[in-house]
Coordinates of C-alpha atoms in Angstrom, one line a residue:
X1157 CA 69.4 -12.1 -24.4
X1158 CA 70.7 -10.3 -21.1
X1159 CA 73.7 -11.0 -19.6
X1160 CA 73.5 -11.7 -15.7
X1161 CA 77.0 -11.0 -15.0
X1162 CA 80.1 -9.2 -16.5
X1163 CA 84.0 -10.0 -17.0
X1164 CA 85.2 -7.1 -18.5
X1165 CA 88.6 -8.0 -20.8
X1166 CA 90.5 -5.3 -22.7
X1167 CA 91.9 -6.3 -26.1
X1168 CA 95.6 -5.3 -26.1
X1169 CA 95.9 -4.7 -29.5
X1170 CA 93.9 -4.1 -32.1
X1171 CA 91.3 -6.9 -33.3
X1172 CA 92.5 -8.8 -36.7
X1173 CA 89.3 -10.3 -37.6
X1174 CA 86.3 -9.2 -39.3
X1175 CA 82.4 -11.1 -38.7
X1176 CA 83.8 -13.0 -42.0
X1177 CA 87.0 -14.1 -40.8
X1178 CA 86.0 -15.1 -37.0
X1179 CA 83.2 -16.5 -38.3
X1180 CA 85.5 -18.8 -40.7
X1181 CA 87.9 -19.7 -37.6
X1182 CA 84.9 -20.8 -35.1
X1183 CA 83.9 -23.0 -38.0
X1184 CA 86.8 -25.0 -37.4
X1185 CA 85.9 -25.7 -33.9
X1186 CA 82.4 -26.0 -34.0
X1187 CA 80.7 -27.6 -31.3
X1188 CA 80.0 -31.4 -31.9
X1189 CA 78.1 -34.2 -29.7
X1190 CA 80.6 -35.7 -27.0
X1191 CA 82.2 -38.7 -28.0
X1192 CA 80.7 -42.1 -25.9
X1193 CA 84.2 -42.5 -24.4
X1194 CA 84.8 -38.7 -24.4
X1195 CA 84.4 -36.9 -20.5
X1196 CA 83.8 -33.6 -22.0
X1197 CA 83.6 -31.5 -25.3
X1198 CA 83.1 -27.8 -25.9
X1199 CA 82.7 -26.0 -29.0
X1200 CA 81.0 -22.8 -30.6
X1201 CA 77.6 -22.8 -31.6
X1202 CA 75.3 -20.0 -33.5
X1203 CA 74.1 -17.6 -30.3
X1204 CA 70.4 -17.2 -32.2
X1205 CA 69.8 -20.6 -31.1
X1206 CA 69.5 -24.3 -32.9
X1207 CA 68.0 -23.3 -35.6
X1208 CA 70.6 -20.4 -36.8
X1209 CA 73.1 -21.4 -38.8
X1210 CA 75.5 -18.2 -38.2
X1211 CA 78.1 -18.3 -35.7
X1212 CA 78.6 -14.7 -35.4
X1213 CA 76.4 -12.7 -34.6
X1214 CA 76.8 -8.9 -35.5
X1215 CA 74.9 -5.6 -34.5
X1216 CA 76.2 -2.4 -34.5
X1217 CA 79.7 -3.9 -34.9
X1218 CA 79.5 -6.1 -32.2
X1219 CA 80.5 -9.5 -32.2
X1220 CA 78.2 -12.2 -30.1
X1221 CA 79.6 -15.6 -29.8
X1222 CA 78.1 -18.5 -27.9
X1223 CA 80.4 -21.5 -26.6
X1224 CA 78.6 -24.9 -25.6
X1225 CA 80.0 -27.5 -23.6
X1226 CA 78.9 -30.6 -22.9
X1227 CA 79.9 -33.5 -20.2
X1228 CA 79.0 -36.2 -18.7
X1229 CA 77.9 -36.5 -15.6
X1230 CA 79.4 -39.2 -13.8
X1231 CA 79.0 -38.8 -9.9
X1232 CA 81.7 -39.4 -7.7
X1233 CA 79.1 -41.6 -5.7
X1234 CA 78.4 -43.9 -8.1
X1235 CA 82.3 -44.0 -9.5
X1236 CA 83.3 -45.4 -5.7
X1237 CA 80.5 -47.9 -5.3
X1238 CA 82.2 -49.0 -8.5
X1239 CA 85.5 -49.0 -7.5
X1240 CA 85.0 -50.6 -3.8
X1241 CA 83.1 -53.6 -5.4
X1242 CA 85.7 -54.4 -7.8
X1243 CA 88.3 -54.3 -4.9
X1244 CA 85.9 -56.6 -3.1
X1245 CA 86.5 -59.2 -5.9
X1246 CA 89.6 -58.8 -6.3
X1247 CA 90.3 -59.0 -2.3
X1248 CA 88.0 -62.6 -2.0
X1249 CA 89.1 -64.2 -5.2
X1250 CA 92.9 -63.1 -4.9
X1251 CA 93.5 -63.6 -1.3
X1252 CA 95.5 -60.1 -0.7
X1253 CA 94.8 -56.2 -0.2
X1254 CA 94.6 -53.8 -3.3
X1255 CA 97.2 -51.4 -2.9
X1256 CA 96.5 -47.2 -3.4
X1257 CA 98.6 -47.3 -7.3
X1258 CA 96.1 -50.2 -7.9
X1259 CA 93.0 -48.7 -6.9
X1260 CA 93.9 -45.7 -8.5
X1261 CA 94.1 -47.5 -12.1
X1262 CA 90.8 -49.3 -11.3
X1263 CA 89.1 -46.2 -10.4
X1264 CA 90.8 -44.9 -14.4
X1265 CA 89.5 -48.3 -15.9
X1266 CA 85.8 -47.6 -14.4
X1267 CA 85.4 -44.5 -15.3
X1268 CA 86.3 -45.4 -18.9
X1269 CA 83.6 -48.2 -18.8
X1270 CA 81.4 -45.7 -17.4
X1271 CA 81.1 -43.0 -19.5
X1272 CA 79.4 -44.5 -22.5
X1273 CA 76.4 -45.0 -19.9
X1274 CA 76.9 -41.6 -18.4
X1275 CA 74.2 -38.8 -18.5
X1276 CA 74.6 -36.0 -21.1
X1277 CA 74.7 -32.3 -18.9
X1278 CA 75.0 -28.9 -22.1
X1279 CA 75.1 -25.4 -20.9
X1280 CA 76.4 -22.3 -23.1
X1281 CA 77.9 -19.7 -22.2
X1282 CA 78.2 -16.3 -23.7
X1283 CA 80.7 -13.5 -25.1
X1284 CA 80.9 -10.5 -26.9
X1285 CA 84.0 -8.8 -28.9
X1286 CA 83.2 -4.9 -29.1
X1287 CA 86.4 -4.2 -31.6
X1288 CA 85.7 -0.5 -32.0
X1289 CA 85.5 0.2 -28.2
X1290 CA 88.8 -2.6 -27.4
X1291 CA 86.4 -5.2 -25.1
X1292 CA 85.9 -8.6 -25.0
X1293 CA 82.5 -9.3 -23.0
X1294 CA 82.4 -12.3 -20.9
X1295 CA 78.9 -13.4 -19.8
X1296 CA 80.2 -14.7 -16.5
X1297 CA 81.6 -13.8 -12.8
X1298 CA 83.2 -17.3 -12.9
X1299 CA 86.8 -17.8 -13.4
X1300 CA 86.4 -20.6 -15.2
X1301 CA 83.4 -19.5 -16.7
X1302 CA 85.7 -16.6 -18.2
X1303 CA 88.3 -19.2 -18.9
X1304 CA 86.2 -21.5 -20.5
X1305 CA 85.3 -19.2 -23.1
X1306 CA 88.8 -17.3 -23.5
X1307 CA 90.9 -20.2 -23.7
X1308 CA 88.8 -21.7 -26.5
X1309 CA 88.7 -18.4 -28.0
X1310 CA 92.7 -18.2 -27.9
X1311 CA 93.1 -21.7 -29.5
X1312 CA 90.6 -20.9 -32.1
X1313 CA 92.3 -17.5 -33.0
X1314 CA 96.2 -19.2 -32.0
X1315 CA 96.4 -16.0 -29.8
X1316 CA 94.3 -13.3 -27.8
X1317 CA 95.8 -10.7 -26.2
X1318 CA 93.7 -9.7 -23.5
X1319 CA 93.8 -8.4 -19.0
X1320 CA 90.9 -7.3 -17.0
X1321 CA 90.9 -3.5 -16.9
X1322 CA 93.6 -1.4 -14.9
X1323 CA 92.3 1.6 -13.1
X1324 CA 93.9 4.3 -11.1
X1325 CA 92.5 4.3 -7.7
X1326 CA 91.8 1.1 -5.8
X1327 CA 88.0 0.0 -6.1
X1328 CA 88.3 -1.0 -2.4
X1329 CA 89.6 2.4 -0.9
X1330 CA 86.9 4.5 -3.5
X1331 CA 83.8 2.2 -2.3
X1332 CA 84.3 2.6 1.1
X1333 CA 84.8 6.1 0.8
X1334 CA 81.6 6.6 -0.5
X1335 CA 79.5 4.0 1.8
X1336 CA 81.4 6.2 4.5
X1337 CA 80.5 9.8 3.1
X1338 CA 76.7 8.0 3.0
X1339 CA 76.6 8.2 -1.5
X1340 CA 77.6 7.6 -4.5
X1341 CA 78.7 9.9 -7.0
X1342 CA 76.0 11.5 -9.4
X1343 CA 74.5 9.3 -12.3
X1344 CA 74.7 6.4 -9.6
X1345 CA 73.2 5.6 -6.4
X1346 CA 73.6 2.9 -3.7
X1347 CA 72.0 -0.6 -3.6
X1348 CA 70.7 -2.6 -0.6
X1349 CA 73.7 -5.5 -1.1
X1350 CA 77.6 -4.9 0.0
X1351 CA 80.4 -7.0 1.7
X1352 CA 83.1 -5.2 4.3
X1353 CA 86.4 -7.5 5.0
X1354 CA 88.7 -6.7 7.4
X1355 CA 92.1 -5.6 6.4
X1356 CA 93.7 -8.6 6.7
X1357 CA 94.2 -12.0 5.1
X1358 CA 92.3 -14.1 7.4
X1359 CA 89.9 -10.9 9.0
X1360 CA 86.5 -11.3 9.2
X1361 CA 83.5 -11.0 6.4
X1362 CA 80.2 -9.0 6.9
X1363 CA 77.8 -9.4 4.2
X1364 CA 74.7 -7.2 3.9
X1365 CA 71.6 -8.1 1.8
X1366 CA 68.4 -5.8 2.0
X1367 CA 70.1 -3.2 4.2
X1368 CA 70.3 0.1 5.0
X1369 CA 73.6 1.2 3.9
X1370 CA 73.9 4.5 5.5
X1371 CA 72.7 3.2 8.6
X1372 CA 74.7 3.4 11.9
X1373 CA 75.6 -0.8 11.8
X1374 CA 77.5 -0.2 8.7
X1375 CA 79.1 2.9 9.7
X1376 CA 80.5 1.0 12.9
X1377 CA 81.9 -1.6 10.5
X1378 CA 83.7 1.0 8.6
X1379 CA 84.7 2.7 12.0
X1380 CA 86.0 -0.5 12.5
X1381 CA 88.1 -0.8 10.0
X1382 CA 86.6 -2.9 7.6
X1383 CA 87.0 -2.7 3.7
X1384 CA 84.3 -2.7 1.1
X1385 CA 85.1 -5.1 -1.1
X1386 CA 81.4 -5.6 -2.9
X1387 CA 78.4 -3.2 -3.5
X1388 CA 75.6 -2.5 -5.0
X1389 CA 74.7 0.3 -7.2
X1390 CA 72.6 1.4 -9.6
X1391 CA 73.7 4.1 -12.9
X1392 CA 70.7 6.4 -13.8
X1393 CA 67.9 3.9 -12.9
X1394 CA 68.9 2.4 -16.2
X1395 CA 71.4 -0.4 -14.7
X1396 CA 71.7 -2.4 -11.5
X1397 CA 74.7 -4.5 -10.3
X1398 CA 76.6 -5.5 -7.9
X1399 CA 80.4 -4.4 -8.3
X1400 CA 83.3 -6.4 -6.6
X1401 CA 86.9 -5.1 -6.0
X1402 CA 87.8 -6.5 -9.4
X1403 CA 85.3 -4.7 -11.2
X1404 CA 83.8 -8.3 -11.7
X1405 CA 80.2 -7.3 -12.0
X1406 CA 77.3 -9.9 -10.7
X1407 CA 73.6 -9.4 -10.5
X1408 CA 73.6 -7.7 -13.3
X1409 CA 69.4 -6.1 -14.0
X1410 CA 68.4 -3.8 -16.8
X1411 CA 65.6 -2.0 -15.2
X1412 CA 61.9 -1.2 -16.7
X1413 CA 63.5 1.9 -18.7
X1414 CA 65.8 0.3 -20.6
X1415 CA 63.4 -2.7 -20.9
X1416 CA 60.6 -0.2 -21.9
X1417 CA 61.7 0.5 -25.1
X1418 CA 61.4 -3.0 -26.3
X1419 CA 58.0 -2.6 -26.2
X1420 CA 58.2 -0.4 -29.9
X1421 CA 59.5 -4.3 -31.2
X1422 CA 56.7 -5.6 -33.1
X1423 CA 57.6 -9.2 -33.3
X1424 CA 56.5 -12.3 -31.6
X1425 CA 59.8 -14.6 -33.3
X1426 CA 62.8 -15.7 -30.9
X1427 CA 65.1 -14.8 -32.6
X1428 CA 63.9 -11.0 -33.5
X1429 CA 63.7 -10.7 -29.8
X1430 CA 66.7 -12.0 -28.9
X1431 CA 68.6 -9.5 -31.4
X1432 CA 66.4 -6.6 -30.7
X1433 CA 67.4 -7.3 -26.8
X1434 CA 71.0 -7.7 -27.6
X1435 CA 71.5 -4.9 -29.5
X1436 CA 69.7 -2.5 -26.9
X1437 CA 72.2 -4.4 -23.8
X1438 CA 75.0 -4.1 -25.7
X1439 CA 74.3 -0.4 -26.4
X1440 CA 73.2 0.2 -22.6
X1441 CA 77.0 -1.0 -21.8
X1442 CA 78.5 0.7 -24.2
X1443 CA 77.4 4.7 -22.8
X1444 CA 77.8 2.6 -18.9
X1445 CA 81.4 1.1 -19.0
X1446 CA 83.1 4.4 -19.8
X1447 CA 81.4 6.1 -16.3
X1448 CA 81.6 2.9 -14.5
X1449 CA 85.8 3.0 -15.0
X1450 CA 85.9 6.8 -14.8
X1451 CA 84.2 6.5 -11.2
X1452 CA 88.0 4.6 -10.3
X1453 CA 90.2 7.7 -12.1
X1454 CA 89.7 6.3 -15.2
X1455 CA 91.7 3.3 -16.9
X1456 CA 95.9 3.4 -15.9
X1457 CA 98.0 3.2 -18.8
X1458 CA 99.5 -0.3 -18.9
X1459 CA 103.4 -0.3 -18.5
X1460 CA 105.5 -1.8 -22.0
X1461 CA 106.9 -5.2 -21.3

C-alpha cells in the first residue's frame, strides 16, 4: 500500500469523528454493484481488500479509507453508430430530416437502452484522515480524483471543512531560486525531472526528463526568464517526488531505506503486508510534510472569514 501521488488537504477545524463513528457513517454509503440502468455508482469499501469487512482502517491514529467507483463503459463510438442508424430509419420511413433537439433525445433514449448491455470498468481510490496532525491525504494528483473522494466524503459526513495548504513564499519564486543557485536546501537534493514556463499566460513550456539540472541549458532558460513550476527532489534518500507549484506531489517513490525495513515483517498474508506498509508510509509522511512546507516559510495563517 503506497501512495503514487499526494493532495495534501488541511482540516479546518478539528475532526468530530472517531474510527467508530466514521466507520458507522461510511456504512451508510457503502459501495454497492451499479444498477443495469445506472451510468455510474461510487461508494466506500474496506481498504484491506474484499475480503475485510472493516471500513476504516486505523494505525497509529490514522484513518485509511478506500472509495470505489464503478461505471460503465459506453464508448462514444458505439453511442453514434447508434444514434446515426436510428436517424437513418427515421429519415427513410418518415420522409423528413431529424432535427438537433431530436437527435439529441435519441442519442438520451439510446444510451438508456444501452447501458444494461454496457461493460462494467471499478477502480478505487484512496485517502487518509491524520486527525492529530489536521490532514486529509488524497491518493491522487487529479482534480477529480481529489474530488471524487472529498465530495463523497462531505456528503457522507454532511460537511468537511477542508483547503490545500497555504504557505508563505511562492513555490514558483523558491524553486527557481534554488535550480538557479544549482541546490536544494539540506535534507533534500535535486531530481533529474522539472518544468520552466514563461511568465506569462500563453508563454512557452520546457519540460526536462533525465537531465542535468545544473547544467548551462537550464541555466539559459532561467536567464531567460522562465519559471519553475515542477521539480524533482528527493528528502534524505528516504523520499522521491516530483513537486508542482501547488505543492500537488506526483511520482511519488519510497526508496530502498524506507522499503528496507520491511524486510523485519515476517508474514507472507496480503493483508499483514498491506498494513505493515501503510503504517511505515504514513509514518515516512508524517516526519516529511512538516520539512516539505517549512522549505516555503512554513504554512501562512489563514485569514477569519
Amino acid at each position: 500500500m503506497w501512495f503514487k501521488n499526494l493532495t495534501l488537504l488541511r482540516l479546518l477545524e478539528p475532526f468530530p469523528f472517531t474510527a467508530e463513528t466514521l466507520a458507522a457513517r461510511l456504512g451508510g454509503y457503502a459501495f454497492q454493484p451499479c444498477p443495469s440502468h445506472q451510468p455510474s455508482i461510487a461508494g466506500w469499501t474496506p481498504p484491506l481488500g474484499r475480503k475485510a469487512t472493516e471500513l476504516v482502517h486505523v494505525v497509529n491514529g490514522r484513518l485509511l479509507l478506500c472509495l470505489r467507483t464503478e461505471e460503465k463503459l459506453l464508448p462514444a463510438m458505439v453511442i453514434n453508430q447508434a444514434v446515426d442508424e436510428r436517424i437513418a430509419v427515421i429519415e427513410d420511413q418518415q420522409r423528413r430530416p431529424v432535427r438537433r433537439r431530436e437527435r439529441q433525445e435519441l442519442r438520451e433514449q439510446l444510451v438508456q437502452e444501452l447501458l444494461p448491455r454496457a461493460l462494467n470498468r471499478s477502480r478505487q481510490g484512496y485517502a487518509y484522515l491524520d486527525p492529530m496532525a489536521g490532514w486529509l491525504v488524497v491518493d491522487s494528483a487529479s482534480p477529480r480524483g481529489v474530488e471524487e473522494i472529498t465530495g463523497m466524503l462531505r456528503k457522507t459526513l454532511d460537511t468537511l471543512p477542508v483547503a490545500p495548504p497555504q504557505v508563505r513564499q511562492s513555490p514558483t519564486t523558491v524553486m527557481t531560486a534554488w535550480l538557479a543557485q544549482g541546490g536544494a536546501p539540506a535534507e533534500f537534493a535535486l531530481g533529474d525531472v522539472c518544468e520552466l514556463r514563461e511568465d506569462e499566460v500563453a508563454g512557452g513550456i520546457v519540460r526536462c526528463r533525465g537531465q542535468d539540472l545544473t547544467g548551462d541549458e537550464i541555466r539559459s532558460h532561467l536567464q531567460a526568464g522562465k519559471l519553475v513550476t515542477r521539480l524533482g527532489l528527493s528528502w534524505d534518500e528516504r523520499v522521491a517526488f516530483v513537486l508542482d507549484e501547488t505543492l500537488v506531489i506526483r511520482r511519488l517513490q519510497f526508496l530502498d531505506v524506507v522499503r528496507e525495513s520491511l524486510r523485519d515483517t515476517a508474514t507472507d498474508a496480503a493483508e499483514a503486508l498491506f498494513d505493515a506498509e501503510f503504517a511505515l508510509m504514513s509514518g515516512e509522511l508524517a516526519l516529511w510534510l512538516p520539512r516539505l512546507l517549512e522549505l516555503f516559510g512554513g504554512e501562512a495563517e489563514r485569514s477569519s472569514v
